[in-house]
């Protein structure tokens, strides 16, 4: 069942989304060669708790940290640790916050220092894919119009869309219905309605779309070792179209 949100619930979702955005602003400031992913995790957890929130990922199905940090060929669900980021790498940081009973969820892929032009292009393409997906999330469209917009754009740019993980509804739970795939034909799935809160999150690779899970049971990496990017916003559908709840100021 898809839960449509009341105006009071939307008010709370906005606050949760704002805190996720603040956490990303902190991460953006901290990322540089030499910083460890555990340092990012610690700083974000502190910021969230200080604001009265809960890091949604911590303990979720046993996940051991507050954020996911996925470096280079890691697509999503990387576990923060003592690894130091190096110049030229990319790191996808996924952050979830529960505040006042409601969740915000947003991921961003950050360059570490200077990166190669083709990697820059991967990041730009994935970010643009996110905004194209969001643009399709308007009343009257169907859920698969989002993934169709994403896939069409990404493949036109010569990259691949990951199939094994999808976007989702958001609310009191991080993962609500409906699933929001990043690929597929248009005009399928539930009709998009005002009050739907969705996490739209294209994952894009430079090579093939296949992923596998490492022995840590969490980290998803590309099978071919190609680099991957992940951009995600939580949005609320309004009568006038999508409103992004996790946008950084
Ligand atoms: Mg996320
Ligand atoms: Mg998500």
XYZ file of C-alpha atoms and ligand atoms in Angstrom:
251
model
C 0.000 0.000 0.000
C 1.270 3.487 -0.881
C 0.848 5.879 2.043
C -0.073 9.428 0.967
C 1.221 12.025 3.421
C -0.886 14.670 5.169
C 0.309 18.275 5.339
C 1.411 17.734 8.946
C 3.421 14.662 7.903
C 4.938 16.605 5.012
C 6.034 19.286 7.466
C 7.915 16.648 9.450
C 9.357 15.046 6.317
C 10.708 18.489 5.327
C 12.499 18.779 8.674
C 14.031 15.312 8.364
C 15.100 16.122 4.806
C 16.685 19.397 5.916
C 18.769 17.549 8.513
C 19.975 15.083 5.863
C 20.969 18.071 3.705
C 22.865 19.629 6.618
C 24.722 16.339 7.130
C 25.705 16.306 3.460
C 26.943 19.896 3.727
C 29.245 18.738 6.526
C 30.476 15.764 4.478
C 31.153 18.026 1.485
C 33.338 20.200 3.712
C 35.241 17.248 5.193
C 36.035 15.273 2.063
C 39.678 15.572 1.040
C 42.600 13.194 0.516
C 43.619 11.622 3.856
C 40.260 11.703 5.635
C 38.951 8.285 6.700
C 35.420 7.122 6.000
C 35.055 6.412 9.756
C 35.744 10.106 10.456
C 32.911 11.060 8.112
C 30.627 8.548 9.806
C 31.423 9.854 13.281
C 30.953 13.502 12.349
C 27.611 12.847 10.665
C 26.305 10.753 13.557
C 27.217 13.562 15.969
C 25.495 16.207 13.856
C 22.321 14.120 13.516
C 22.064 13.261 17.202
C 22.803 16.845 18.286
C 19.813 17.952 16.204
C 17.608 15.374 17.940
C 17.621 12.898 15.059
C 18.517 9.244 14.718
C 20.854 7.920 12.014
C 18.353 5.620 10.307
C 20.936 3.233 8.863
C 22.607 2.375 12.177
C 21.465 -1.110 13.119
C 19.136 -1.308 10.091
C 19.171 -5.034 9.307
C 22.403 -5.034 11.321
C 24.223 -2.302 9.369
C 27.123 -1.249 11.637
C 27.415 2.483 10.876
C 25.421 5.710 10.509
C 26.270 6.347 6.849
C 27.270 4.274 3.822
C 30.549 5.185 2.135
C 31.176 3.501 -1.212
C 34.512 4.187 -2.919
C 35.211 3.918 -6.677
C 33.819 0.554 -7.934
C 31.686 0.218 -4.786
C 28.122 1.106 -5.785
C 26.257 1.302 -2.465
C 26.223 0.053 1.154
C 29.980 0.425 1.735
C 30.879 0.303 5.442
C 32.901 3.208 6.891
C 36.272 2.284 8.372
C 39.942 3.218 8.720
C 40.457 3.505 4.961
C 41.866 6.883 3.940
C 40.428 8.562 0.856
C 42.958 9.273 -1.878
C 43.272 12.011 -4.473
C 41.402 11.064 -7.649
C 38.939 8.671 -5.992
C 35.177 9.123 -5.812
C 33.102 8.312 -2.737
C 29.335 7.897 -2.596
C 27.943 8.917 0.768
C 24.418 7.800 1.643
C 22.734 9.360 4.679
C 19.402 8.545 6.341
C 17.861 10.479 9.223
C 14.809 9.792 11.342
C 13.503 12.964 12.976
C 10.231 13.261 14.857
C 9.167 9.882 13.459
C 9.866 10.593 9.785
C 12.746 9.696 7.490
C 14.887 11.577 4.983
C 17.277 9.745 2.649
C 19.877 11.209 0.285
C 23.105 10.068 -1.370
C 25.772 12.007 -3.223
C 28.977 11.010 -4.983
C 31.861 13.301 -4.094
C 35.185 13.702 -5.915
C 38.266 13.405 -3.695
C 40.537 16.208 -4.886
C 40.954 16.345 -8.651
C 39.381 13.521 -10.696
C 39.778 12.422 -14.312
C 37.488 14.078 -16.912
C 35.664 10.827 -17.746
C 34.919 10.301 -14.049
C 33.683 13.877 -13.790
C 31.364 13.036 -16.679
C 30.039 9.988 -14.788
C 29.194 12.195 -11.797
C 27.556 14.891 -13.917
C 25.525 12.304 -15.838
C 24.262 10.607 -12.683
C 23.336 13.881 -10.992
C 21.492 14.974 -14.141
C 19.785 11.545 -14.239
C 18.521 12.181 -10.726
C 17.007 15.524 -11.731
C 15.448 14.029 -14.857
C 13.910 11.293 -12.713
C 12.603 13.863 -10.237
C 11.124 15.930 -13.071
C 9.075 12.868 -14.134
C 7.642 12.485 -10.606
C 4.555 14.593 -11.185
C 0.826 13.921 -10.782
C -0.654 12.047 -13.721
C 2.578 10.241 -14.629
C 3.253 6.654 -13.563
C 6.090 5.386 -11.389
C 7.950 3.751 -14.287
C 8.137 7.119 -16.086
C 10.792 8.053 -13.509
C 13.064 5.110 -14.319
C 12.461 5.494 -18.024
C 13.649 9.117 -17.917
C 16.729 8.043 -15.946
C 17.681 5.079 -18.134
C 17.155 6.912 -21.412
C 19.454 9.738 -20.346
C 22.153 7.513 -18.817
C 22.396 5.140 -21.784
C 22.455 8.023 -24.235
C 25.593 9.162 -22.403
C 27.142 5.681 -22.777
C 26.827 4.547 -19.164
C 24.765 1.777 -17.495
C 21.996 1.799 -14.885
C 22.214 -0.660 -11.982
C 19.184 -2.987 -11.842
C 19.650 -4.761 -8.516
C 18.781 -1.776 -6.315
C 15.886 0.638 -6.672
C 14.394 3.778 -5.190
C 11.435 3.579 -2.831
C 8.666 5.286 -0.939
C 9.690 7.091 2.264
C 7.735 8.006 5.383
C 7.734 6.670 8.923
C 9.770 3.828 7.436
C 12.827 4.296 5.256
C 11.535 1.762 2.753
C 7.860 2.018 1.911
C 5.980 1.155 -1.231
C 6.266 1.721 -4.123
C 9.601 0.505 -5.464
C 11.043 3.025 -7.915
C 13.306 1.281 -10.461
C 15.844 3.334 -12.408
C 15.116 1.546 -15.684
C 12.285 0.139 -17.771
C 9.526 1.146 -20.166
C 7.332 4.204 -19.434
C 3.655 4.186 -18.451
C 3.712 1.301 -15.970
C 3.132 0.981 -12.249
C 1.072 3.104 -9.875
C -0.188 6.534 -10.916
C 1.821 9.318 -9.211
C -0.286 11.378 -6.791
C 0.166 14.426 -4.555
C 1.304 13.331 -1.092
C 3.595 10.572 -2.345
C 7.028 10.781 -0.778
C 9.729 9.053 -2.841
C 13.472 8.454 -2.690
C 14.727 8.604 -6.267
C 18.246 7.220 -6.526
C 19.954 6.355 -9.809
C 23.089 4.201 -9.514
C 25.187 4.445 -12.653
C 28.312 2.579 -13.766
C 30.928 3.345 -16.399
C 30.898 -0.299 -17.565
C 28.257 -3.022 -17.333
C 25.374 -2.801 -14.882
C 26.027 -6.058 -12.983
C 26.872 -5.904 -9.291
C 27.905 -8.406 -6.634
C 28.039 -8.286 -2.834
C 31.377 -8.530 -1.004
C 32.061 -10.958 1.855
C 31.152 -8.257 4.382
C 27.529 -9.020 3.263
C 26.886 -5.329 2.546
C 29.141 -3.653 0.021
C 27.817 -3.863 -3.553
C 30.574 -3.546 -6.177
C 30.501 -3.618 -9.959
C 31.349 -7.067 -11.329
C 33.584 -5.576 -14.029
C 35.389 -3.252 -11.608
C 34.128 -0.113 -13.349
C 33.476 3.025 -11.324
C 29.967 3.758 -10.044
C 28.081 6.866 -8.902
C 24.932 7.246 -6.794
C 22.792 10.368 -6.400
C 19.605 10.366 -4.345
C 17.024 12.871 -3.128
C 13.859 12.411 -1.114
C 10.978 14.278 -2.760
C 7.328 14.962 -2.027
C 4.882 15.075 -4.919
C 2.750 18.235 -4.775
C -0.163 19.160 -7.076
C 2.327 21.398 -8.944
C 5.055 18.746 -9.227
C 7.964 17.425 -7.195
C 9.482 19.280 -4.226
C 12.980 18.174 -3.177
C 13.176 17.703 0.617
C 16.909 16.959 0.890
C 18.325 19.799 -1.214
C 21.500 21.379 0.178
C 21.422 25.160 0.479
Mg 19.921 6.381 0.582
Mg 17.178 5.216 -0.533
